[in-house]
Amino acid sequence: MKKILCLLFCLGLGMPMSVLAQEDKPPPVEVKEEPVLSVWCNQREVLDHLDLYDESVLEVYVEEDVQSVSVWIDENPYLFEIVDGTFEIPVGLDNQKIQIEVINVLEETFTKEIRVHALSNLEAQLQLEKTYTLKDTHQIEFGSVCLDKVQAKIYVNDELTQTIDCQGKKQVSFTLSRSGKIQVKLEYLDCKEPVLINGSESLMFFFSCEQPKIQILSQTTISNQDIPIQFIGPDFIERVEVRVDDGQSVHTYTTLEDLTLLKREGEAVTYRITVNGNDLFGRFFSHDQLVTIDAKKPYLTVLHGDQILHPGTLNIFSQHSGLNMVWDEPTSTKIFAWVQGKQIEIENLNSLWTSWPDLSVFSVLIQGQDPVGNVSNYTFDLQVIPPVLPTTPKTPIQDTMEELKSEKQSDEKEETEIETVNTSWIPGNIQDIQKVRRTWKINDSQQVILEKQEKEIEDHTRPLIQVRAGKDCDLAKLQLHDRVLITLVNTQSYSQDRFVEIVINGKKADLDLLKKDVLGNEFLEFVIEDPTTTIEAKAIDNSDNITIFYKTLKVMEERPFSWLPIIGIGTIVLIGAVVVIILRKHDKNQDFEG
């Protein structure tokens, strides 16, 4: 019983003592927070190691609520002054350790230690005989084994293609597989400082692994018009020669500028273009090409048996024999025939005999076109006079000849003539008509000869006026200050079409300002200066055919509020720029605080 009472007494005494102990418990210990302390060198943050290429300066940033900051350089105290929470520490290649001690307001001490490592003064050499090389494998050699972290970087046409680790090596090599400008750089990996190669921070040269090529470009290699020529040459040309040989003369050029081969009227000319030269790598290149400009119209020979027909004269036959056409080159042929002003279609010349069995004089137009577009027109007047039968004392032609002789010897001294008139359409124009009037008579040798030939054209085609947009313009999308051409199209030379008057927005144009293009079209060029432009033009030809032309041109209207997308884009760009500036300032503040 006494033991129980004693135990309760002890418990009663212990309870108030435990409560008292709880009331006297000290506050919990606060966890220390390191003050903001950051060290930077050459715009790179330094943690506990600094690779130093040359003498430099450490920039130290601390928070404002520190009590004190102390610095030791190789155990030697360094005096400094903090300005706006920052100060500087000079560091040389002979320094080994930097210590920074910071005491905050709670009198807590924090220490940062930085070990300094002076980089070796490396230099590298690359054996390069000349700037332009065909050698694809190269070696970089160091004076001694590279102890530091160094990288070799190879750029081709400013694009990084290879990165080589050089640490622990006395030489490294690289192989090139692309042509172009090669740049070699060496740098320390940690501090990004350059290692001199051949005495410079970088080495540049040119490499080629492709054979030089030259291209001669033309829209066609055969034409009946002028042909423009372009050249595409290899890179790194040192010397070039362009020779143009037309069979009569040779022209030489020393550049690859564009040129134009000119046609010669009535001739077929084959040009041989030869380009050769050397590049800066010491290689020779050459290329040649043939270009033909055929401005010669195809030539036709028509045979009636062994007799050659002559265009522009009356060809008289005594019998129906085969007519053969012989062109001097491959030619597509069209045949038009007229008799007494009537046109019929024929497939070939020999079908003429079945078309006109009588003694009529008929005309044949043979039109030929060669593969490059040259067109020839030949007109033949033909007549068949059958031989006279034995019972017939005289042939019709003999009667005519005797009649002519008799009348020639008469006292009246009048000359009897035979007149033929052939009518045909102008090739390519079914409105205009050509009449050929020929007069035949007997000469002193009693032969019927062509005395006179007259041509007359009935021109029923009116002049053709067109409005075209100038270079780099679109007539359907005209804008102010665009150029417009009022053109009189050159149709038939016999028409001699010409402008009489041109009026633009009520103002007469000066016809002395008219020009001609390479096709002979006459034109007046002017600039659009008003939203609406009216054009009135009048043209006439030698047959008094008149064309009166009227046209209104309007400048393409701007769409309503078309300026809004531009303003919207500008606003987005401006807002984006402001956001970038704010984010950068925010990041910088964080870096400063960190």
mmCIF file of C-alpha atoms in Angstrom, residues 148-284:
data_model
loop_
_atom_site.group_PDB
_atom_site.id
_atom_site.type_symbol
_atom_site.label_atom_id
_atom_site.label_comp_id
_atom_site.label_asym_id
_atom_site.label_seq_id
_atom_site.Cartn_x
_atom_site.Cartn_y
_atom_site.Cartn_z
ATOM 1 C CA ASP A 148 43.205 20.906 -72.481
ATOM 2 C CA LYS A 149 39.698 20.376 -73.774
ATOM 3 C CA VAL A 150 40.005 21.690 -77.326
ATOM 4 C CA GLN A 151 37.655 21.140 -80.266
ATOM 5 C CA ALA A 152 38.339 21.494 -83.984
ATOM 6 C CA LYS A 153 35.318 22.641 -85.975
ATOM 7 C CA ILE A 154 35.077 22.277 -89.775
ATOM 8 C CA TYR A 155 32.641 24.499 -91.699
ATOM 9 C CA VAL A 156 31.638 24.018 -95.346
ATOM 10 C CA ASN A 157 29.982 27.066 -96.898
ATOM 11 C CA ASP A 158 29.402 28.431 -93.359
ATOM 12 C CA GLU A 159 27.684 25.210 -92.239
ATOM 13 C CA LEU A 160 29.257 23.222 -89.372
ATOM 14 C CA THR A 161 29.901 19.719 -90.710
ATOM 15 C CA GLN A 162 32.491 18.165 -88.338
ATOM 16 C CA THR A 163 33.539 18.540 -84.681
ATOM 17 C CA ILE A 164 36.760 16.825 -83.571
ATOM 18 C CA ASP A 165 37.963 16.325 -79.950
ATOM 19 C CA CYS A 166 41.673 17.219 -79.725
ATOM 20 C CA GLN A 167 42.409 16.611 -76.007
ATOM 21 C CA GLY A 168 45.297 14.219 -75.437
ATOM 22 C CA LYS A 169 46.334 14.272 -79.104
ATOM 23 C CA LYS A 170 49.240 15.850 -80.898
ATOM 24 C CA GLN A 171 47.544 15.768 -84.307
ATOM 25 C CA VAL A 172 44.056 15.224 -85.706
ATOM 26 C CA SER A 173 42.835 14.813 -89.311
ATOM 27 C CA PHE A 174 39.609 15.458 -91.219
ATOM 28 C CA THR A 175 38.314 14.458 -94.662
ATOM 29 C CA LEU A 176 36.176 16.664 -96.913
ATOM 30 C CA SER A 177 33.347 15.306 -99.059
ATOM 31 C CA ARG A 178 31.660 18.528 -100.222
ATOM 32 C CA SER A 179 32.944 21.267 -102.490
ATOM 33 C CA GLY A 180 32.938 24.854 -101.363
ATOM 34 C CA LYS A 181 34.477 27.315 -98.933
ATOM 35 C CA ILE A 182 36.140 25.499 -96.027
ATOM 36 C CA GLN A 183 36.732 27.154 -92.650
ATOM 37 C CA VAL A 184 38.675 25.534 -89.795
ATOM 38 C CA LYS A 185 38.402 26.816 -86.213
ATOM 39 C CA LEU A 186 39.962 25.559 -82.945
ATOM 40 C CA GLU A 187 38.691 26.627 -79.530
ATOM 41 C CA TYR A 188 38.903 25.705 -75.861
ATOM 42 C CA LEU A 189 35.719 23.866 -74.990
ATOM 43 C CA ASP A 190 35.007 25.465 -71.594
ATOM 44 C CA CYS A 191 35.795 29.122 -72.272
ATOM 45 C CA LYS A 192 35.144 29.174 -76.006
ATOM 46 C CA GLU A 193 38.405 31.029 -76.591
ATOM 47 C CA PRO A 194 40.192 30.413 -79.924
ATOM 48 C CA VAL A 195 43.331 28.409 -80.445
ATOM 49 C CA LEU A 196 45.512 29.962 -83.147
ATOM 50 C CA ILE A 197 45.844 27.905 -86.315
ATOM 51 C CA ASN A 198 48.519 28.991 -88.786
ATOM 52 C CA GLY A 199 48.765 32.161 -86.682
ATOM 53 C CA SER A 200 45.087 33.133 -87.091
ATOM 54 C CA GLU A 201 41.887 32.528 -85.166
ATOM 55 C CA SER A 202 40.515 30.599 -88.168
ATOM 56 C CA LEU A 203 41.808 29.198 -91.444
ATOM 57 C CA MET A 204 39.856 29.439 -94.721
ATOM 58 C CA PHE A 205 40.459 27.745 -98.086
ATOM 59 C CA PHE A 206 38.480 26.299 -101.008
ATOM 60 C CA PHE A 207 38.029 22.645 -101.914
ATOM 61 C CA SER A 208 36.503 20.917 -104.950
ATOM 62 C CA CYS A 209 35.635 17.283 -105.517
ATOM 63 C CA GLU A 210 33.579 17.838 -108.711
ATOM 64 C CA GLN A 211 34.695 18.282 -112.285
ATOM 65 C CA PRO A 212 34.065 21.780 -113.669
ATOM 66 C CA LYS A 213 31.066 21.996 -116.001
ATOM 67 C CA ILE A 214 29.936 24.614 -118.493
ATOM 68 C CA GLN A 215 26.412 24.819 -119.934
ATOM 69 C CA ILE A 216 25.340 26.625 -123.102
ATOM 70 C CA LEU A 217 21.606 27.317 -122.866
ATOM 71 C CA SER A 218 19.281 28.240 -125.735
ATOM 72 C CA GLN A 219 15.537 27.860 -126.208
ATOM 73 C CA THR A 220 16.193 25.921 -129.414
ATOM 74 C CA THR A 221 19.121 24.825 -131.543
ATOM 75 C CA ILE A 222 17.374 25.578 -134.852
ATOM 76 C CA SER A 223 15.098 28.493 -135.727
ATOM 77 C CA ASN A 224 14.380 31.089 -138.397
ATOM 78 C CA GLN A 225 14.663 33.928 -135.847
ATOM 79 C CA ASP A 226 17.400 35.373 -133.641
ATOM 80 C CA ILE A 227 18.411 32.994 -130.832
ATOM 81 C CA PRO A 228 19.487 34.308 -127.389
ATOM 82 C CA ILE A 229 22.267 32.312 -125.694
ATOM 83 C CA GLN A 230 23.003 32.009 -121.967
ATOM 84 C CA PHE A 231 25.966 30.441 -120.201
ATOM 85 C CA ILE A 232 26.194 28.747 -116.799
ATOM 86 C CA GLY A 233 29.832 28.337 -115.830
ATOM 87 C CA PRO A 234 31.630 26.539 -113.028
ATOM 88 C CA ASP A 235 32.601 28.224 -109.779
ATOM 89 C CA PHE A 236 36.036 29.761 -109.295
ATOM 90 C CA ILE A 237 36.724 30.550 -112.958
ATOM 91 C CA GLU A 238 40.231 31.870 -113.584
ATOM 92 C CA ARG A 239 40.090 32.230 -117.383
ATOM 93 C CA VAL A 240 37.360 31.732 -119.966
ATOM 94 C CA GLU A 241 37.111 32.113 -123.730
ATOM 95 C CA VAL A 242 33.904 32.022 -125.796
ATOM 96 C CA ARG A 243 34.325 31.541 -129.569
ATOM 97 C CA VAL A 244 31.419 31.988 -131.997
ATOM 98 C CA ASP A 245 32.195 30.700 -135.507
ATOM 99 C CA ASP A 246 29.578 31.310 -138.213
ATOM 100 C CA GLY A 247 31.610 29.785 -141.051
ATOM 101 C CA GLN A 248 32.713 33.196 -142.319
ATOM 102 C CA SER A 249 34.176 34.868 -139.253
ATOM 103 C CA VAL A 250 35.053 34.069 -135.652
ATOM 104 C CA HIS A 251 34.171 36.302 -132.691
ATOM 105 C CA THR A 252 35.890 35.797 -129.332
ATOM 106 C CA TYR A 253 34.706 36.892 -125.862
ATOM 107 C CA THR A 254 36.428 36.629 -122.478
ATOM 108 C CA THR A 255 33.313 36.659 -120.283
ATOM 109 C CA LEU A 256 30.217 34.484 -119.949
ATOM 110 C CA GLU A 257 27.787 37.310 -120.642
ATOM 111 C CA ASP A 258 24.586 36.507 -122.531
ATOM 112 C CA LEU A 259 24.659 37.023 -126.291
ATOM 113 C CA THR A 260 22.226 36.857 -129.211
ATOM 114 C CA LEU A 261 22.887 35.053 -132.485
ATOM 115 C CA LEU A 262 21.427 37.058 -135.385
ATOM 116 C CA LYS A 263 19.703 35.704 -138.455
ATOM 117 C CA ARG A 264 20.772 36.624 -141.986
ATOM 118 C CA GLU A 265 17.931 37.205 -144.364
ATOM 119 C CA GLY A 266 17.838 34.574 -147.086
ATOM 120 C CA GLU A 267 20.643 32.525 -145.543
ATOM 121 C CA ALA A 268 20.966 29.424 -143.389
ATOM 122 C CA VAL A 269 23.811 29.934 -140.913
ATOM 123 C CA THR A 270 25.175 27.336 -138.496
ATOM 124 C CA TYR A 271 26.982 28.800 -135.496
ATOM 125 C CA ARG A 272 29.515 26.757 -133.556
ATOM 126 C CA ILE A 273 29.819 28.044 -129.981
ATOM 127 C CA THR A 274 32.897 26.860 -128.108
ATOM 128 C CA VAL A 275 33.628 27.666 -124.469
ATOM 129 C CA ASN A 276 36.881 26.667 -122.782
ATOM 130 C CA GLY A 277 38.912 27.883 -119.842
ATOM 131 C CA ASN A 278 40.617 27.068 -116.550
ATOM 132 C CA ASP A 279 39.420 27.270 -112.961
ATOM 133 C CA LEU A 280 41.402 28.333 -109.899
ATOM 134 C CA PHE A 281 42.015 24.660 -109.052
ATOM 135 C CA GLY A 282 44.104 24.333 -112.231
ATOM 136 C CA ARG A 283 41.594 22.260 -114.189
ATOM 137 C CA PHE A 284 40.652 22.742 -117.864
#
